[in-house]
Short mmCIF file of C-alpha atoms in Angstrom, two decimals:
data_model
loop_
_atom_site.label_atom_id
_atom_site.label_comp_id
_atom_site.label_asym_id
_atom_site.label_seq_id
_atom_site.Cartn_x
_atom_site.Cartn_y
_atom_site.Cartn_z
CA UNK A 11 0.00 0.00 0.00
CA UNK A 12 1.19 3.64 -0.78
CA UNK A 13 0.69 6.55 1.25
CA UNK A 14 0.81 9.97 -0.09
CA UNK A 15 1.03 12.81 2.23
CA UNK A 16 0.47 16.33 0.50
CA UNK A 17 2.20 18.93 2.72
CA UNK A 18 3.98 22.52 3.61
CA UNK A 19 6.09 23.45 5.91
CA UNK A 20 4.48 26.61 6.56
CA UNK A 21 1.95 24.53 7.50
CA UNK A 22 1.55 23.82 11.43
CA UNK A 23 -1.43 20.88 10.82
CA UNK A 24 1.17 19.13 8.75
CA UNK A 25 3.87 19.10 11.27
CA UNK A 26 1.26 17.67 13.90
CA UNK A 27 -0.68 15.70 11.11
CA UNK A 28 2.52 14.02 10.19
CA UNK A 29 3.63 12.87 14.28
CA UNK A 30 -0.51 11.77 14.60
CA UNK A 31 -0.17 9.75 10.84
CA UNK A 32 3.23 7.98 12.08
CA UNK A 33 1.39 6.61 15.46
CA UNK A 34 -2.01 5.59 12.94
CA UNK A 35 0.37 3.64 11.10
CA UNK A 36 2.46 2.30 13.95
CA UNK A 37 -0.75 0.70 15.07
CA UNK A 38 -1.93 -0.68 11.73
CA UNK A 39 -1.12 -4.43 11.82
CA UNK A 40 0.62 -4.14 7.93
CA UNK A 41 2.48 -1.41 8.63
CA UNK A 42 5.25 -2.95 7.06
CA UNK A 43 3.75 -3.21 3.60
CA UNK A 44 3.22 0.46 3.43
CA UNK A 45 5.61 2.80 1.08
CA UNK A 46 4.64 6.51 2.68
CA UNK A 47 5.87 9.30 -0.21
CA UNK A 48 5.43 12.59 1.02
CA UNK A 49 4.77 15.48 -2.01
CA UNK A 50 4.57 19.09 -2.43
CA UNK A 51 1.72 21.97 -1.47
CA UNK A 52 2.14 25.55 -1.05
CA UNK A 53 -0.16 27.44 1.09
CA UNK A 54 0.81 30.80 -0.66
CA UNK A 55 2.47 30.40 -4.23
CA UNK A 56 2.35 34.03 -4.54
CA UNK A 57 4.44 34.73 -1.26
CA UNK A 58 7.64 36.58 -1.74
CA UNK A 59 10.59 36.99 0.45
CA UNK A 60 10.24 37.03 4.14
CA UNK A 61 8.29 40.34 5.82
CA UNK A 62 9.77 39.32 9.42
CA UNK A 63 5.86 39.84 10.64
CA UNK A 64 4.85 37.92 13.22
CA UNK A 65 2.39 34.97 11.86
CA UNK A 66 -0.40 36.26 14.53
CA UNK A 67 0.25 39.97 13.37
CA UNK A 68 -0.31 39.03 9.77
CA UNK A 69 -3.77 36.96 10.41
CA UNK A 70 -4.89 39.74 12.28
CA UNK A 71 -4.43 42.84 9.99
CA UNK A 72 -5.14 40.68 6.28
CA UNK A 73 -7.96 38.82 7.67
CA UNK A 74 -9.86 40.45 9.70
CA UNK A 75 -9.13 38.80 13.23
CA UNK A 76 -8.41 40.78 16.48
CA UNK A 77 -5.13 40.59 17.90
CA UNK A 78 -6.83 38.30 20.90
CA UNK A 79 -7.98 35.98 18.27
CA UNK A 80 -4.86 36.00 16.20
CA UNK A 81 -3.22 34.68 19.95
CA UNK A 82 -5.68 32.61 20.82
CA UNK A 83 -5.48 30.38 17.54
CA UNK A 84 -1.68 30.05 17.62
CA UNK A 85 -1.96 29.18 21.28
CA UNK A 86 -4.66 26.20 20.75
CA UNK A 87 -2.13 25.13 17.57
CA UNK A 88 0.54 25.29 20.22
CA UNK A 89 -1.38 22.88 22.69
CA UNK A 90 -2.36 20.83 20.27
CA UNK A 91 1.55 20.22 18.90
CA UNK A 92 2.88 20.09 22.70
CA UNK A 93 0.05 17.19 23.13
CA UNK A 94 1.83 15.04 20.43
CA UNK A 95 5.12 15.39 22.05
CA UNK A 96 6.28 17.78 19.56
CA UNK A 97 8.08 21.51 19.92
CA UNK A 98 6.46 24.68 19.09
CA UNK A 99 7.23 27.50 20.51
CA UNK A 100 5.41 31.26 20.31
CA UNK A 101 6.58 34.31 18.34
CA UNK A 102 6.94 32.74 15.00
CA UNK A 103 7.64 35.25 11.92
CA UNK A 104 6.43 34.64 8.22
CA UNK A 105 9.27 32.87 6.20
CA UNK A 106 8.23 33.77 2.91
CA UNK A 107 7.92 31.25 0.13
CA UNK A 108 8.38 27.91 0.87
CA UNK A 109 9.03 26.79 -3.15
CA UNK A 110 12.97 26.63 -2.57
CA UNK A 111 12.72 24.21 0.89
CA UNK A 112 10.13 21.96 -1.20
CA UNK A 113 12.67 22.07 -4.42
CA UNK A 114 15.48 20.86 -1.75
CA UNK A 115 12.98 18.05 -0.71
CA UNK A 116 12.83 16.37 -3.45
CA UNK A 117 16.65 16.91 -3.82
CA UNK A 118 16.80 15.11 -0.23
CA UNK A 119 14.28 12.35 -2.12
CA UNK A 120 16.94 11.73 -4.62
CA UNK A 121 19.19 10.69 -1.64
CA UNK A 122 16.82 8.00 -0.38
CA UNK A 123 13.25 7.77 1.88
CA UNK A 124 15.38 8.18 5.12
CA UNK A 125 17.62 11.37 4.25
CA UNK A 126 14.08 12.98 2.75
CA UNK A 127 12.08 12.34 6.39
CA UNK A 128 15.38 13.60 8.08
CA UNK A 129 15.57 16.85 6.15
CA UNK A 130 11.67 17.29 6.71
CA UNK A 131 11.54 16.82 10.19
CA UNK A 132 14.52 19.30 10.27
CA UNK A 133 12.72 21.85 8.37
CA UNK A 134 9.74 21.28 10.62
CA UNK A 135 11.57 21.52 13.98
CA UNK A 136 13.51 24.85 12.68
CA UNK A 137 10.16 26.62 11.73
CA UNK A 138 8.07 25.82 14.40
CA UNK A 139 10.09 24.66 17.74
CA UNK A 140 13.63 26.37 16.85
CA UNK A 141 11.66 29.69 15.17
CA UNK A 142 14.77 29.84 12.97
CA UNK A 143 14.33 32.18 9.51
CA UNK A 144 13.54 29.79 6.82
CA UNK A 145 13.77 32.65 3.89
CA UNK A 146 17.50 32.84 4.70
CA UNK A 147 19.22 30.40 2.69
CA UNK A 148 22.32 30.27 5.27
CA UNK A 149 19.82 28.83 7.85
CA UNK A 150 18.42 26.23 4.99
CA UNK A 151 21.88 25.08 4.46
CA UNK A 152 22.54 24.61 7.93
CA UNK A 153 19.70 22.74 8.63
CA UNK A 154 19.70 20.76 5.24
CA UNK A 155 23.60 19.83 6.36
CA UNK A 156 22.41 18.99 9.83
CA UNK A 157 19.91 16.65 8.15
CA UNK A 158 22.58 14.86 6.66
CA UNK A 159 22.66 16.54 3.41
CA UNK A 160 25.82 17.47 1.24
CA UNK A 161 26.43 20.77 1.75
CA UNK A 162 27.68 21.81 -1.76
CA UNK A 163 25.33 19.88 -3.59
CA UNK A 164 22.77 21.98 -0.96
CA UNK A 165 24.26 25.35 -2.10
CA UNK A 166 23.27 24.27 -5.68
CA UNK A 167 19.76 23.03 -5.21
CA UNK A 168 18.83 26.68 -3.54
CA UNK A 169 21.29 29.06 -6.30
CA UNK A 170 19.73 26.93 -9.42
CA UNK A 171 15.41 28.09 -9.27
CA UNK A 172 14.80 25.56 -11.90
CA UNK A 173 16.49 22.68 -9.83
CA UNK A 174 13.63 20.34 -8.98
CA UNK A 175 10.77 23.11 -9.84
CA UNK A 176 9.42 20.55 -12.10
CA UNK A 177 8.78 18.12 -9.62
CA UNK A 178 7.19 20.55 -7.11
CA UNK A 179 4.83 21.57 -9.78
CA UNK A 180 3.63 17.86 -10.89
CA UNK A 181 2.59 17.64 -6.90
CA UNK A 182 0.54 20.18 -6.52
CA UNK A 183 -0.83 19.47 -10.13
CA UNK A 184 -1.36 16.35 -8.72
CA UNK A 185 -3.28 17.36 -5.68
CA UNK A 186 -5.48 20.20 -7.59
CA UNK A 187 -6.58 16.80 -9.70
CA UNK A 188 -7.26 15.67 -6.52
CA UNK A 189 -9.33 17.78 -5.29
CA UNK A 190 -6.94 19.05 -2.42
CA UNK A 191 -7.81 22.51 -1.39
CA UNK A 192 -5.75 22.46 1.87
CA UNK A 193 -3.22 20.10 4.30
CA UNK A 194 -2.45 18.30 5.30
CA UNK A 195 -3.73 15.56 2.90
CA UNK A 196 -3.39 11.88 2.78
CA UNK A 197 -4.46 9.58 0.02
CA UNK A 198 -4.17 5.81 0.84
CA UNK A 199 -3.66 3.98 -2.67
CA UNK A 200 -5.35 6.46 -4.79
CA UNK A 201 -8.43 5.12 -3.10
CA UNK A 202 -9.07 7.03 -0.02
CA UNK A 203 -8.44 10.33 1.06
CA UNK A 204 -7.92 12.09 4.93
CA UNK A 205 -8.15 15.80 5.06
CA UNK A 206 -6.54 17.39 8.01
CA UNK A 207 -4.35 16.48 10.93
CA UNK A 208 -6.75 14.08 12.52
CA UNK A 209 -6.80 11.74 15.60
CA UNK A 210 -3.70 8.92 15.47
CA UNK A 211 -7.10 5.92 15.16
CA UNK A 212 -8.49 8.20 12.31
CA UNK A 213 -5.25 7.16 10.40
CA UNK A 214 -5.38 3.60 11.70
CA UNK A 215 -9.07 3.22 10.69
CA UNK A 216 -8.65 4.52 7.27
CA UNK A 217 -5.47 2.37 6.70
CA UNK A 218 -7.81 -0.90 7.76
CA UNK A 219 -10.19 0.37 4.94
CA UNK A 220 -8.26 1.28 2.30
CA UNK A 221 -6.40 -2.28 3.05
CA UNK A 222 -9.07 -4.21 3.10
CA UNK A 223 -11.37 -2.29 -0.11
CA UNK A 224 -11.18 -2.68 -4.09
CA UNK A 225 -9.33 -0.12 -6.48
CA UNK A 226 -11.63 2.85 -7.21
CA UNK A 227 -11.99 6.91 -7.54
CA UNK A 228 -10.64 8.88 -4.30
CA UNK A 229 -13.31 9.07 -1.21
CA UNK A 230 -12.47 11.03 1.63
CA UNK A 231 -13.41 9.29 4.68
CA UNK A 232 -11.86 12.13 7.42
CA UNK A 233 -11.82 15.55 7.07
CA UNK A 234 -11.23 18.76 8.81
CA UNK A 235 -14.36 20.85 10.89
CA UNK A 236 -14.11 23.18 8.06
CA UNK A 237 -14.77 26.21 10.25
CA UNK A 238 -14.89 29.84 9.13
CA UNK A 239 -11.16 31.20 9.45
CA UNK A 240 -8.27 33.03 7.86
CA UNK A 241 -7.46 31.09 4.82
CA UNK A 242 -10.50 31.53 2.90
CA UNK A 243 -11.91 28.09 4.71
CA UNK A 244 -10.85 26.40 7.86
CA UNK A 245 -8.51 28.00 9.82
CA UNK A 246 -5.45 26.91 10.69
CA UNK A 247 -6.72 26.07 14.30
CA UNK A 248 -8.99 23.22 13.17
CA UNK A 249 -7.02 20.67 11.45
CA UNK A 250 -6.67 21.78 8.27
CA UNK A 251 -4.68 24.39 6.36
CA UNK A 252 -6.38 25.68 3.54
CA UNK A 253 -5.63 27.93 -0.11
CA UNK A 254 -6.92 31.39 -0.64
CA UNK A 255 -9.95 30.93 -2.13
CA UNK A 256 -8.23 32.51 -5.78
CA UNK A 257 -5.74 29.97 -4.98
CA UNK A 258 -7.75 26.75 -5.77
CA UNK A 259 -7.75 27.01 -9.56
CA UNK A 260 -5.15 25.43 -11.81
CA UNK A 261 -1.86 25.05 -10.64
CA UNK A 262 0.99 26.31 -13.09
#
């Protein structure tokens, strides 16, 4: 069975949707049959370089929430995280586009399934437990290198924009076909789907059933609350991390 795992690192569902999926599938009795691929989503294509505004501060003044509830979001995110065992401190600044850091991914692919899961649980620690500035691509080297990545062939990956660009586009072409308007987002064998950073059983459940069932079109069978928020559909307080509304046309 094949797991696909549409992510960002912007995103802070993924990071906890990622240490939830690994405990599903630690409890799912064929565990060792399943090949887990993570691929490529960007919250915000159109983001630019890093505005060093705090992530609360930017929620607040672009859409529409109070300062209070800008804090009080972040803060149940935070909870959340610290209830999987997982770091995440306050006071995190936008990093900008994340295009470059999913371009290195796939680099890190290249080098085999255990180098890529080192380099993105690096990138997750350093953006939401270490609050170190992604958009500097000093701070991507050193944490690319600390992942076990060569640091030259590093330095090349970020200075070369075509490097891997290809790639990143066929998986978010892939989840537009999809139907994937936010993360995180699992698809079991191209024949279920799970929307959001759900409970660890969620997973489990979903693994039984997509073992267990015939070949067919993608159902999701768990997905986010789907509250009113900040991105244009759920917030990111509820599970899921969703596009701008513009953003949920064609990818390029």
């Amino acid at each position: 069975m094949r797991v696909e795992i549409w992510s960002d690192i912007a995103c802070p569902w993924c990071y906890i949707g990622k240490a939830r999926f690994e405990k599903g599938l630690a409890a799912f009795a064929h565990r060792d049959e399943v090949e887990v691929v993570h691929r490529s989503f960007e919250l915000d294509p159109d983001a630019g370089a890093p505005t060093g505004l705090p992530v609360t501060r930017l929620l607040a003044d672009k859409y529409g929430l109070t300062p209070e509830q800008a804090e009080a979001a972040e803060a149940r995110v935070a909870e959340t995280a610290h209830g999987e065992g997982l770091g995440y401190a306050s006071g995190r600044l936008m990093n900008g586009s994340t295009f470059a850091l999913h371009r290195l991914l796939h680099h890190a692919k290249r080098q085999g399934p255990a180098v890529h899961t080192a380099l993105l649980d690096a990138l997750y620690r350093a953006n939401f437990a270490e609050l170190l500035p992604l958009g500097d691509p000093e701070t991507v080297v050193s944490v690319a290198t600390g992942a076990g990545l060569d640091e030259a062939e590093v330095r090349r990956v970020l200075a070369d924009e075509d490097a891997y660009a290809a790639d990143v586009r066929s998986d978010e072409r892939e989840a537009a076909a999809l139907g994937a308007t936010g993360v995180p987002f699992f698809v079991l064998d191209r024949r279920f789907g799970v929307s959001g950073g759900q409970p660890a059983e969620v997973f489990t459940q979903a693994l039984e059933q997509a073992y267990a069932a015939a070949g067919g079109p993608v159902q999701v069978v768990a997905a986010g609350s789907g509250a009113p928020g900040p991105h244009g559909g759920a917030a990111c307080d509820d599970g899921t991390c969703d596009v701008p509304a513009h953003r949920t046309e064609d990818v390029p």
